[in-house]
PDB file of C-alpha atoms in Angstrom:
ATOM      1  CA  MET A 107       5.629  39.137  17.546  1.00 46.00           C
ATOM      2  CA  ASP A 108       4.159  36.363  20.643  1.00 56.00           C
ATOM      3  CA  GLN A 109       5.547  33.232  20.419  1.00 57.00           C
ATOM      4  CA  ALA A 110       2.687  31.650  19.621  1.00 61.00           C
ATOM      5  CA  THR A 111       2.743  33.395  16.631  1.00 64.00           C
ATOM      6  CA  SER A 112       6.370  33.611  16.087  1.00 63.00           C
ATOM      7  CA  LEU A 113       5.264  29.263  15.822  1.00 61.00           C
ATOM      8  CA  ARG A 114       2.557  29.631  13.447  1.00 65.00           C
ATOM      9  CA  GLN A 115       4.245  31.117  11.445  1.00 66.00           C
ATOM     10  CA  ARG A 116       6.995  28.758  11.456  1.00 61.00           C
ATOM     11  CA  VAL A 117       4.481  25.815  10.837  1.00 64.00           C
ATOM     12  CA  GLN A 118       3.030  27.683   8.232  1.00 63.00           C
ATOM     13  CA  GLU A 119       6.622  27.649   6.465  1.00 60.00           C
ATOM     14  CA  SER A 120       6.691  24.396   6.998  1.00 53.00           C
ATOM     15  CA  SER A 121       3.749  22.885   5.928  1.00 52.00           C
ATOM     16  CA  GLU A 122       4.308  25.320   2.318  1.00 55.00           C
ATOM     17  CA  SER A 123       7.327  24.004   1.203  1.00 57.00           C
ATOM     18  CA  SER A 124       6.164  19.860   2.536  1.00 60.00           C
ATOM     19  CA  ASN A 125       4.204  17.404   1.521  1.00 64.00           C
ATOM     20  CA  ALA A 126       4.188  15.194   4.547  1.00 86.00           C
ATOM     21  CA  ARG A 127       0.923  13.347   4.820  1.00 93.00           C
ATOM     22  CA  VAL A 128      -0.426  12.845   7.864  1.00 95.00           C
ATOM     23  CA  ILE A 129      -2.495   9.388   8.885  1.00 96.00           C
ATOM     24  CA  ALA A 130      -4.193   8.917  12.618  1.00 96.00           C
ATOM     25  CA  VAL A 131      -4.433   4.654  13.109  1.00 97.00           C
ATOM     26  CA  THR A 132      -7.492   4.279  15.199  1.00 96.00           C
ATOM     27  CA  SER A 133      -9.840   2.217  16.926  1.00 96.00           C
ATOM     28  CA  GLY A 134     -12.519   1.932  19.777  1.00 94.00           C
ATOM     29  CA  LYS A 135     -10.818  -0.852  21.329  1.00 93.00           C
ATOM     30  CA  GLY A 136      -7.530  -2.949  21.892  1.00 91.00           C
ATOM     31  CA  GLY A 137      -7.265  -5.882  20.217  1.00 92.00           C
ATOM     32  CA  VAL A 138      -7.991  -4.771  16.466  1.00 96.00           C
ATOM     33  CA  GLY A 139      -5.632  -5.129  14.371  1.00 95.00           C
ATOM     34  CA  LYS A 140      -4.374  -1.009  14.544  1.00 95.00           C
ATOM     35  CA  THR A 141      -0.940  -1.115  15.448  1.00 94.00           C
ATOM     36  CA  SER A 142      -0.379  -4.284  13.283  1.00 96.00           C
ATOM     37  CA  LEU A 143      -2.584  -2.058  10.169  1.00 97.00           C
ATOM     38  CA  SER A 144      -0.340   0.863  11.019  1.00 97.00           C
ATOM     39  CA  VAL A 145       3.112  -1.094  10.442  1.00 97.00           C
ATOM     40  CA  ASN A 146       1.991  -3.736   7.067  1.00 97.00           C
ATOM     41  CA  LEU A 147       0.844  -0.353   5.412  1.00 98.00           C
ATOM     42  CA  ALA A 148       4.095   1.763   6.194  1.00 98.00           C
ATOM     43  CA  MET A 149       5.918  -1.292   4.684  1.00 97.00           C
ATOM     44  CA  GLU A 150       2.934  -1.336   1.951  1.00 98.00           C
ATOM     45  CA  MET A 151       3.735   2.507   0.982  1.00 97.00           C
ATOM     46  CA  ALA A 152       7.691   2.205   1.128  1.00 97.00           C
ATOM     47  CA  LYS A 153       7.649  -0.430  -1.626  1.00 96.00           C
ATOM     48  CA  LEU A 154       5.342   2.179  -3.124  1.00 96.00           C
ATOM     49  CA  GLY A 155       8.523   4.464  -3.197  1.00 95.00           C
ATOM     50  CA  LYS A 156       6.981   6.429   0.070  1.00 96.00           C
ATOM     51  CA  LYS A 157       9.720   7.736   3.063  1.00 96.00           C
ATOM     52  CA  VAL A 158       7.125   6.456   5.862  1.00 97.00           C
ATOM     53  CA  VAL A 159       7.833   7.177   9.390  1.00 97.00           C
ATOM     54  CA  ILE A 160       5.200   5.963  11.916  1.00 97.00           C
ATOM     55  CA  PHE A 161       5.151   7.750  15.389  1.00 96.00           C
ATOM     56  CA  ASP A 162       3.728   5.163  18.857  1.00 92.00           C
ATOM     57  CA  ALA A 163       1.766   7.732  20.194  1.00 89.00           C
ATOM     58  CA  ASP A 164       0.336   4.356  22.803  1.00 78.00           C
ATOM     59  CA  PHE A 165       2.706   5.607  25.409  1.00 66.00           C
ATOM     60  CA  GLY A 166       1.434   3.102  27.697  1.00 62.00           C
ATOM     61  CA  LEU A 167       2.090  -0.415  25.411  1.00 66.00           C
ATOM     62  CA  ALA A 168       4.566   0.337  22.964  1.00 72.00           C
ATOM     63  CA  ASN A 169       3.390  -2.286  20.886  1.00 84.00           C
ATOM     64  CA  VAL A 170       5.168  -0.627  17.213  1.00 91.00           C
ATOM     65  CA  GLU A 171       8.862  -1.953  18.109  1.00 89.00           C
ATOM     66  CA  VAL A 172       7.619  -5.132  20.068  1.00 87.00           C
ATOM     67  CA  MET A 173       6.006  -5.759  16.227  1.00 89.00           C
ATOM     68  CA  LEU A 174       9.094  -5.021  14.769  1.00 89.00           C
ATOM     69  CA  GLY A 175      11.096  -6.966  16.930  1.00 88.00           C
ATOM     70  CA  ILE A 176      13.192  -3.362  17.631  1.00 89.00           C
ATOM     71  CA  ARG A 177      13.979  -1.453  20.574  1.00 90.00           C
ATOM     72  CA  PRO A 178      14.849   2.083  20.117  1.00 93.00           C
ATOM     73  CA  THR A 179      18.003   3.585  21.997  1.00 93.00           C
ATOM     74  CA  TYR A 180      15.476   7.063  22.109  1.00 93.00           C
ATOM     75  CA  ASN A 181      12.091   7.912  22.194  1.00 91.00           C
ATOM     76  CA  LEU A 182       9.885  11.691  22.324  1.00 92.00           C
ATOM     77  CA  LEU A 183      10.761  11.983  25.597  1.00 90.00           C
ATOM     78  CA  ASP A 184      14.674  12.674  24.252  1.00 94.00           C
ATOM     79  CA  LEU A 185      14.241  15.373  21.743  1.00 94.00           C
ATOM     80  CA  ILE A 186      12.795  17.237  24.261  1.00 91.00           C
ATOM     81  CA  HIS A 187      15.463  17.126  27.560  1.00 91.00           C
ATOM     82  CA  ASN A 188      17.979  14.882  26.729  1.00 94.00           C
ATOM     83  CA  ASN A 189      19.506  17.635  23.621  1.00 93.00           C
ATOM     84  CA  LYS A 190      19.126  14.882  20.672  1.00 96.00           C
ATOM     85  CA  THR A 191      17.812  15.543  17.294  1.00 96.00           C
ATOM     86  CA  MET A 192      14.806  14.023  15.073  1.00 96.00           C
ATOM     87  CA  PRO A 193      17.611  12.190  12.888  1.00 96.00           C
ATOM     88  CA  GLU A 194      18.673  10.727  16.592  1.00 97.00           C
ATOM     89  CA  ILE A 195      15.108   9.471  17.928  1.00 96.00           C
ATOM     90  CA  ILE A 196      14.456   8.299  14.505  1.00 97.00           C
ATOM     91  CA  THR A 197      15.243   3.915  14.889  1.00 96.00           C
ATOM     92  CA  LYS A 198      15.493   2.546  11.281  1.00 95.00           C
ATOM     93  CA  GLY A 199      12.987  -0.701  10.524  1.00 94.00           C
ATOM     94  CA  PRO A 200      12.678  -2.689   7.346  1.00 93.00           C
ATOM     95  CA  MET A 201      12.059  -1.286   4.073  1.00 93.00           C
ATOM     96  CA  GLY A 202      13.660   2.032   5.049  1.00 94.00           C
ATOM     97  CA  ILE A 203      11.056   3.327   6.838  1.00 97.00           C
ATOM     98  CA  GLY A 204      10.702   4.781  10.308  1.00 97.00           C
ATOM     99  CA  PHE A 205       9.883   4.827  13.651  1.00 95.00           C
ATOM    100  CA  ILE A 206       9.798   6.967  16.728  1.00 95.00           C
ATOM    101  CA  SER A 207       8.945   5.925  20.081  1.00 93.00           C
ATOM    102  CA  GLY A 208       6.236   8.319  21.741  1.00 88.00           C
ATOM    103  CA  GLY A 209       7.527   7.626  25.510  1.00 79.00           C
ATOM    104  CA  SER A 210       5.979   9.377  28.040  1.00 74.00           C
ATOM    105  CA  GLY A 211       6.691  11.627  26.342  1.00 72.00           C
ATOM    106  CA  VAL A 212       3.443  12.158  24.196  1.00 78.00           C
ATOM    107  CA  SER A 213       1.639  12.800  28.187  1.00 76.00           C
ATOM    108  CA  GLU A 214       3.959  15.479  29.285  1.00 81.00           C
ATOM    109  CA  LEU A 215       2.936  17.868  26.255  1.00 84.00           C
ATOM    110  CA  ALA A 216       0.968  19.578  27.814  1.00 77.00           C
ATOM    111  CA  SER A 217       3.254  20.855  30.703  1.00 84.00           C
ATOM    112  CA  LEU A 218       6.235  22.105  28.106  1.00 87.00           C
ATOM    113  CA  ASP A 219       7.381  25.670  28.480  1.00 89.00           C
ATOM    114  CA  LYS A 220       7.614  27.685  26.038  1.00 89.00           C
ATOM    115  CA  ASN A 221      11.660  27.077  24.929  1.00 92.00           C
ATOM    116  CA  ASN A 222      10.426  23.263  25.065  1.00 91.00           C
ATOM    117  CA  ILE A 223       7.377  23.672  22.530  1.00 91.00           C
ATOM    118  CA  LYS A 224       9.677  25.571  20.466  1.00 92.00           C
ATOM    119  CA  LEU A 225      12.205  22.807  20.165  1.00 93.00           C
ATOM    120  CA  LEU A 226       9.687  20.396  19.297  1.00 93.00           C
ATOM    121  CA  ILE A 227       7.911  22.519  16.883  1.00 92.00           C
ATOM    122  CA  SER A 228      11.418  23.019  14.928  1.00 92.00           C
ATOM    123  CA  GLU A 229      12.440  19.119  15.120  1.00 94.00           C
ATOM    124  CA  MET A 230       8.784  17.954  13.708  1.00 94.00           C
ATOM    125  CA  VAL A 231       9.239  20.229  11.077  1.00 92.00           C
ATOM    126  CA  LYS A 232      12.275  18.920  10.292  1.00 93.00           C
ATOM    127  CA  LEU A 233      10.297  15.961  10.163  1.00 95.00           C
ATOM    128  CA  ASP A 234       7.453  17.145   7.474  1.00 93.00           C
ATOM    129  CA  LYS A 235      10.712  17.707   5.419  1.00 93.00           C
ATOM    130  CA  MET A 236      12.288  13.910   5.584  1.00 95.00           C
ATOM    131  CA  TYR A 237       9.233  12.347   4.690  1.00 95.00           C
ATOM    132  CA  ASP A 238       6.265  11.930   2.735  1.00 94.00           C
ATOM    133  CA  VAL A 239       3.991   9.613   5.087  1.00 96.00           C
ATOM    134  CA  VAL A 240       3.993  10.453   9.152  1.00 96.00           C
ATOM    135  CA  ILE A 241       1.612   7.399   9.924  1.00 97.00           C
ATOM    136  CA  ILE A 242       0.127   8.109  13.696  1.00 96.00           C
ATOM    137  CA  ASP A 243      -0.208   4.860  15.879  1.00 95.00           C
ATOM    138  CA  THR A 244      -2.382   6.475  17.871  1.00 93.00           C
ATOM    139  CA  GLY A 245      -3.747   4.165  21.911  1.00 87.00           C
ATOM    140  CA  ALA A 246      -7.257   2.350  21.280  1.00 86.00           C
ATOM    141  CA  GLY A 247     -10.298   3.984  22.436  1.00 88.00           C
ATOM    142  CA  ILE A 248     -11.682   6.917  23.501  1.00 90.00           C
ATOM    143  CA  THR A 249      -8.869   8.533  26.166  1.00 88.00           C
ATOM    144  CA  ASP A 250      -8.171  12.351  25.473  1.00 87.00           C
ATOM    145  CA  SER A 251      -4.732  11.799  23.967  1.00 86.00           C
ATOM    146  CA  VAL A 252      -6.288   9.520  21.500  1.00 90.00           C
ATOM    147  CA  MET A 253      -9.068  11.494  20.654  1.00 92.00           C
ATOM    148  CA  GLU A 254      -7.168  14.524  20.252  1.00 91.00           C
ATOM    149  CA  PHE A 255      -4.947  12.885  17.678  1.00 92.00           C
ATOM    150  CA  VAL A 256      -7.666  11.965  15.717  1.00 94.00           C
ATOM    151  CA  MET A 257      -9.087  15.644  16.040  1.00 93.00           C
ATOM    152  CA  VAL A 258      -5.998  16.865  14.328  1.00 92.00           C
ATOM    153  CA  SER A 259      -5.107  14.575  12.053  1.00 93.00           C
ATOM    154  CA  PRO A 260      -6.401  15.384   8.712  1.00 91.00           C
ATOM    155  CA  GLU A 261      -6.568  11.617   7.528  1.00 94.00           C
ATOM    156  CA  VAL A 262      -7.905   8.764  10.118  1.00 96.00           C
ATOM    157  CA  LEU A 263      -8.195   4.961   9.291  1.00 97.00           C
ATOM    158  CA  LEU A 264     -10.485   3.450  11.740  1.00 98.00           C
ATOM    159  CA  VAL A 265     -10.066  -0.229  12.249  1.00 98.00           C
ATOM    160  CA  VAL A 266     -13.513  -1.795  12.723  1.00 98.00           C
ATOM    161  CA  THR A 267     -13.380  -6.504  13.576  1.00 98.00           C
ATOM    162  CA  PRO A 268     -16.922  -8.032  13.128  1.00 98.00           C
ATOM    163  CA  GLU A 269     -17.234  -8.145  17.124  1.00 97.00           C
ATOM    164  CA  PRO A 270     -20.454  -5.562  18.214  1.00 96.00           C
ATOM    165  CA  THR A 271     -18.071  -5.062  20.495  1.00 96.00           C
ATOM    166  CA  SER A 272     -15.357  -3.420  18.511  1.00 97.00           C
ATOM    167  CA  ILE A 273     -18.490  -1.675  15.800  1.00 96.00           C
ATOM    168  CA  THR A 274     -20.274  -0.048  19.064  1.00 96.00           C
ATOM    169  CA  ASP A 275     -16.961   1.041  20.543  1.00 97.00           C
ATOM    170  CA  ALA A 276     -15.658   3.004  17.094  1.00 97.00           C
ATOM    171  CA  TYR A 277     -19.166   4.415  17.143  1.00 96.00           C
ATOM    172  CA  SER A 278     -19.050   5.798  20.428  1.00 96.00           C
ATOM    173  CA  LEU A 279     -15.543   7.105  19.353  1.00 96.00           C
ATOM    174  CA  LEU A 280     -16.625   8.772  16.120  1.00 96.00           C
ATOM    175  CA  LYS A 281     -19.743  10.090  18.649  1.00 96.00           C
ATOM    176  CA  VAL A 282     -16.913  11.692  21.002  1.00 95.00           C
ATOM    177  CA  LEU A 283     -15.039  13.110  18.028  1.00 94.00           C
ATOM    178  CA  ARG A 284     -18.162  15.139  16.692  1.00 93.00           C
ATOM    179  CA  ARG A 285     -19.017  16.297  19.819  1.00 92.00           C
ATOM    180  CA  LYS A 286     -16.058  18.206  19.989  1.00 89.00           C
ATOM    181  CA  ASN A 287     -16.756  22.482  18.870  1.00 85.00           C
ATOM    182  CA  GLU A 288     -13.420  22.119  16.697  1.00 84.00           C
ATOM    183  CA  PHE A 289     -14.562  18.780  13.994  1.00 86.00           C
ATOM    184  CA  ASN A 290     -15.258  19.801  10.671  1.00 82.00           C
ATOM    185  CA  PRO A 291     -16.272  16.760   8.893  1.00 79.00           C
ATOM    186  CA  LEU A 292     -15.045  19.016   5.466  1.00 77.00           C
ATOM    187  CA  TYR A 293     -11.720  19.196   6.668  1.00 80.00           C
ATOM    188  CA  LYS A 294     -11.157  15.517   7.746  1.00 89.00           C
ATOM    189  CA  THR A 295     -10.976  12.315   5.532  1.00 91.00           C
ATOM    190  CA  ILE A 296     -12.583   9.306   7.899  1.00 96.00           C
ATOM    191  CA  ASN A 297     -11.547   5.691   6.132  1.00 97.00           C
ATOM    192  CA  VAL A 298     -12.494   2.324   7.702  1.00 98.00           C
ATOM    193  CA  VAL A 299     -10.674  -0.695   6.994  1.00 98.00           C
ATOM    194  CA  SER A 300     -12.907  -3.442   8.228  1.00 98.00           C
ATOM    195  CA  ASN A 301     -10.691  -6.228   9.780  1.00 98.00           C
ATOM    196  CA  ARG A 302     -10.571 -10.106  10.011  1.00 98.00           C
ATOM    197  CA  VAL A 303     -13.696 -10.550   8.511  1.00 98.00           C
ATOM    198  CA  THR A 304     -14.762 -13.594   6.522  1.00 98.00           C
ATOM    199  CA  ASN A 305     -14.998 -12.653   3.591  1.00 97.00           C
ATOM    200  CA  ASP A 306     -15.337  -9.282   1.693  1.00 97.00           C
ATOM    201  CA  SER A 307     -19.288  -8.850   2.213  1.00 98.00           C
ATOM    202  CA  GLU A 308     -18.694  -9.545   5.882  1.00 98.00           C
ATOM    203  CA  GLY A 309     -16.683  -6.381   5.215  1.00 98.00           C
ATOM    204  CA  ASP A 310     -18.650  -4.063   3.386  1.00 98.00           C
ATOM    205  CA  GLU A 311     -21.794  -4.738   5.817  1.00 98.00           C
ATOM    206  CA  ILE A 312     -19.647  -3.297   9.125  1.00 98.00           C
ATOM    207  CA  PHE A 313     -18.870  -0.308   6.517  1.00 98.00           C
ATOM    208  CA  ALA A 314     -23.022   0.170   5.299  1.00 97.00           C
ATOM    209  CA  LYS A 315     -23.704  -0.060   9.032  1.00 95.00           C
ATOM    210  CA  MET A 316     -21.311   2.846  10.532  1.00 96.00           C
ATOM    211  CA  ASN A 317     -21.998   4.815   7.510  1.00 96.00           C
ATOM    212  CA  THR A 318     -25.644   4.622   8.553  1.00 96.00           C
ATOM    213  CA  VAL A 319     -25.793   5.250  11.885  1.00 95.00           C
ATOM    214  CA  SER A 320     -22.573   8.118  11.071  1.00 95.00           C
ATOM    215  CA  SER A 321     -24.546   9.911   8.826  1.00 94.00           C
ATOM    216  CA  LYS A 322     -27.952   9.581  10.331  1.00 94.00           C
ATOM    217  CA  PHE A 323     -26.917  10.996  14.076  1.00 94.00           C
ATOM    218  CA  LEU A 324     -23.969  12.295  13.383  1.00 94.00           C
ATOM    219  CA  ASN A 325     -24.133  13.990  10.051  1.00 91.00           C
ATOM    220  CA  THR A 326     -19.849  12.488   9.437  1.00 93.00           C
ATOM    221  CA  LYS A 327     -20.318  10.572   6.367  1.00 91.00           C
ATOM    222  CA  LEU A 328     -16.932   7.345   6.816  1.00 96.00           C
ATOM    223  CA  GLU A 329     -15.403   6.658   3.800  1.00 96.00           C
ATOM    224  CA  TYR A 330     -14.508   2.580   3.109  1.00 98.00           C
ATOM    225  CA  LEU A 331     -10.829   1.439   2.464  1.00 97.00           C
ATOM    226  CA  GLY A 332     -11.951  -1.737   1.890  1.00 98.00           C
ATOM    227  CA  SER A 333     -11.028  -5.092   4.002  1.00 98.00           C
ATOM    228  CA  ILE A 334      -8.616  -7.084   5.559  1.00 98.00           C
ATOM    229  CA  PRO A 335      -9.230 -10.873   5.643  1.00 98.00           C
ATOM    230  CA  GLN A 336      -8.918 -13.462   8.869  1.00 97.00           C
ATOM    231  CA  ASP A 337      -5.999 -15.405   8.355  1.00 97.00           C
ATOM    232  CA  LYS A 338      -3.360 -17.166  10.427  1.00 97.00           C
ATOM    233  CA  ASN A 339      -0.507 -16.024   8.987  1.00 97.00           C
ATOM    234  CA  ALA A 340      -1.400 -12.873  10.113  1.00 95.00           C
ATOM    235  CA  SER A 341      -1.034 -14.070  13.545  1.00 92.00           C
ATOM    236  CA  MET A 342       1.779 -15.667  13.207  1.00 95.00           C
ATOM    237  CA  ALA A 343       4.037 -13.458  11.514  1.00 95.00           C
ATOM    238  CA  ILE A 344       2.351 -11.415  15.009  1.00 91.00           C
ATOM    239  CA  ILE A 345       4.366 -14.323  17.424  1.00 91.00           C
ATOM    240  CA  GLU A 346       7.162 -13.972  15.412  1.00 93.00           C
ATOM    241  CA  GLN A 347       7.617 -10.006  15.701  1.00 91.00           C
ATOM    242  CA  LYS A 348       7.617  -9.717  11.498  1.00 93.00           C
ATOM    243  CA  PRO A 349       5.163  -7.759   9.096  1.00 95.00           C
ATOM    244  CA  VAL A 350       3.406 -10.115   7.827  1.00 97.00           C
ATOM    245  CA  VAL A 351       3.720  -8.263   4.484  1.00 97.00           C
ATOM    246  CA  SER A 352       7.601  -9.087   4.513  1.00 96.00           C
ATOM    247  CA  ALA A 353       7.126 -12.718   6.692  1.00 96.00           C
ATOM    248  CA  TYR A 354       3.540 -13.664   4.136  1.00 97.00           C
ATOM    249  CA  PRO A 355       3.993 -11.873   1.310  1.00 97.00           C
ATOM    250  CA  ASN A 356       2.174 -14.428  -0.877  1.00 97.00           C
ATOM    251  CA  THR A 357      -1.017 -14.558   1.573  1.00 97.00           C
ATOM    252  CA  PRO A 358      -4.338 -13.315   1.457  1.00 97.00           C
ATOM    253  CA  ALA A 359      -4.033 -10.663   4.609  1.00 98.00           C
ATOM    254  CA  SER A 360      -0.445  -9.192   2.786  1.00 98.00           C
ATOM    255  CA  LYS A 361      -2.725  -9.415  -0.455  1.00 98.00           C
ATOM    256  CA  ALA A 362      -5.409  -7.114   1.386  1.00 98.00           C
ATOM    257  CA  ILE A 363      -2.872  -4.665   2.857  1.00 98.00           C
ATOM    258  CA  CYS A 364      -1.342  -4.340  -0.518  1.00 98.00           C
ATOM    259  CA  GLU A 365      -4.406  -2.777  -2.249  1.00 98.00           C
ATOM    260  CA  LEU A 366      -4.954  -0.737   0.448  1.00 98.00           C
ATOM    261  CA  ALA A 367      -2.034   1.350   0.476  1.00 98.00           C
ATOM    262  CA  SER A 368      -1.894   1.569  -3.164  1.00 97.00           C
ATOM    263  CA  LYS A 369      -5.552   2.950  -2.591  1.00 96.00           C
ATOM    264  CA  LEU A 370      -4.264   5.353  -0.212  1.00 95.00           C
ATOM    265  CA  ILE A 371      -0.910   6.105  -2.217  1.00 92.00           C
ATOM    266  CA  ASN A 372      -3.220   6.557  -5.687  1.00 90.00           C
ATOM    267  CA  THR A 373      -5.598   9.331  -3.531  1.00 77.00           C
ATOM    268  CA  ASP A 374      -6.068  12.399  -4.936  1.00 59.00           C
ATOM    269  CA  GLN A 375      -2.531  13.705  -4.183  1.00 56.00           C
ATOM    270  CA  GLU A 376      -4.220  17.677  -4.864  1.00 53.00           C
ATOM    271  CA  GLU A 377      -5.960  17.480  -2.240  1.00 57.00           C
ATOM    272  CA  TYR A 378      -3.077  15.840   0.635  1.00 53.00           C
ATOM    273  CA  LYS A 379      -1.018  18.768  -0.867  1.00 49.00           C
ATOM    274  CA  LYS A 380      -3.114  21.254   0.450  1.00 48.00           C
ATOM    275  CA  LYS A 381      -3.082  20.015   4.306  1.00 61.00           C
ATOM    276  CA  ASP A 382      -0.629  20.399   7.262  1.00 73.00           C
ATOM    277  CA  GLY A 383       1.918  18.101   7.987  1.00 89.00           C
ATOM    278  CA  ILE A 384       3.292  16.562  11.313  1.00 93.00           C
ATOM    279  CA  ALA A 385       4.574  19.983  12.810  1.00 93.00           C
ATOM    280  CA  LYS A 386       1.422  21.726  12.714  1.00 91.00           C
ATOM    281  CA  VAL A 387      -0.847  18.400  13.943  1.00 92.00           C
ATOM    282  CA  PHE A 388       1.599  18.838  16.864  1.00 92.00           C
ATOM    283  CA  PHE A 389       1.042  22.568  16.737  1.00 91.00           C
ATOM    284  CA  ASP A 390      -2.555  21.834  17.227  1.00 91.00           C
ATOM    285  CA  PHE A 391      -2.070  19.210  20.072  1.00 90.00           C
ATOM    286  CA  ILE A 392       0.176  20.640  22.566  1.00 90.00           C
ATOM    287  CA  LYS A 393      -2.754  23.195  21.489  1.00 87.00           C
ATOM    288  CA  PHE A 394      -5.343  21.199  23.221  1.00 82.00           C
ATOM    289  CA  LYS A 395      -3.141  19.186  25.458  1.00 80.00           C
ATOM    290  CA  LYS A 396      -3.005  22.690  27.231  1.00 78.00           C
ATOM    291  CA  ARG A 397      -6.299  23.793  27.094  1.00 78.00           C
ATOM    292  CA  ALA A 398      -7.467  20.920  28.973  1.00 71.00           C
ATOM    293  CA  LYS A 399      -4.851  20.796  31.700  1.00 65.00           C
TER     294      LYS A 399
END
C-alpha cells in the first residue's frame, strides 16, 4: 500500500467517526467584514452548544488574532516542524472557541515531504474529533490559496457588501471556481451573506442579482443565508478588538449574526454528516497545491 493510499484510508476512517463540519468564509475582495463574520459566527455557534474552532488561512494578515485581541503562542508551522501537537497549537478564545493561526504555514504545504504530510493529516484527524465545526477564514480575493480552500470545502459562506466592486469581485470568484475541472455544484453549498446593508430589502436585492447571473452564466445555484445591517457598534467592536456579539449583544448586527448562526445550526444535519471533515479538506488542499507546483 503506497503512502497516498494509506493517508486516504486514514482520512476516510476519520470522516466516518467524526461529524466535524467545515465552512470556508470567503469574499471577492478585502474589507467586506469576512473575518469579523467568521469570529462572530463562531461565538454564536458556541452559544448554541457547538464546539467551534477557527482556522486563520489568511497567512499574510493574521486578522483573526487582531479581531480577538489574542496573540497565539504557536501556529501551523510549529505543528509541522517543531514537534507541537494539534491541542498545543490551538489558542483558546472567548466562549470556549478555538483558534489556529496558519502563519506562513499555508504557503508551505505544497513543499511538504511525505512524512510531514502524514504528520499533518494525522493531527487534522485529531481536530476532526475535537470540534463540531471548523471555520476556515480564507484570504480575500481569488489567489490560488483562497480558491483552493474554497474548492475543497463542502460549505462556503460568500460575504458581499452593497459596493459594486464587492459584488463584481464576488462574481469573479464564482467564475474562477466554476472553471475548475474539479468543481461539482452538487457537492458544494454556497451561501451568500449580504453585509453592511441599509435594510433587508437591499440584502435581498444583492443576492437576487448574484443568483440570477450565477444561475444563468455559471449554471451554479446559490443559497441566501441572510443579511447583516450597517451598524456603528460593529465598527466600535473592531477598534476595541472584541467580537460585536459579546461587546454589543443587543445591537442590530449582533442580532442578525445570531440569526445567521441559528440558520446554519438548524440546517439539515443529516446532509452534513455525509460530508468529510477537516482532515479530508487538508488532504485535498495539499493534493491541489502539489499538482499546481
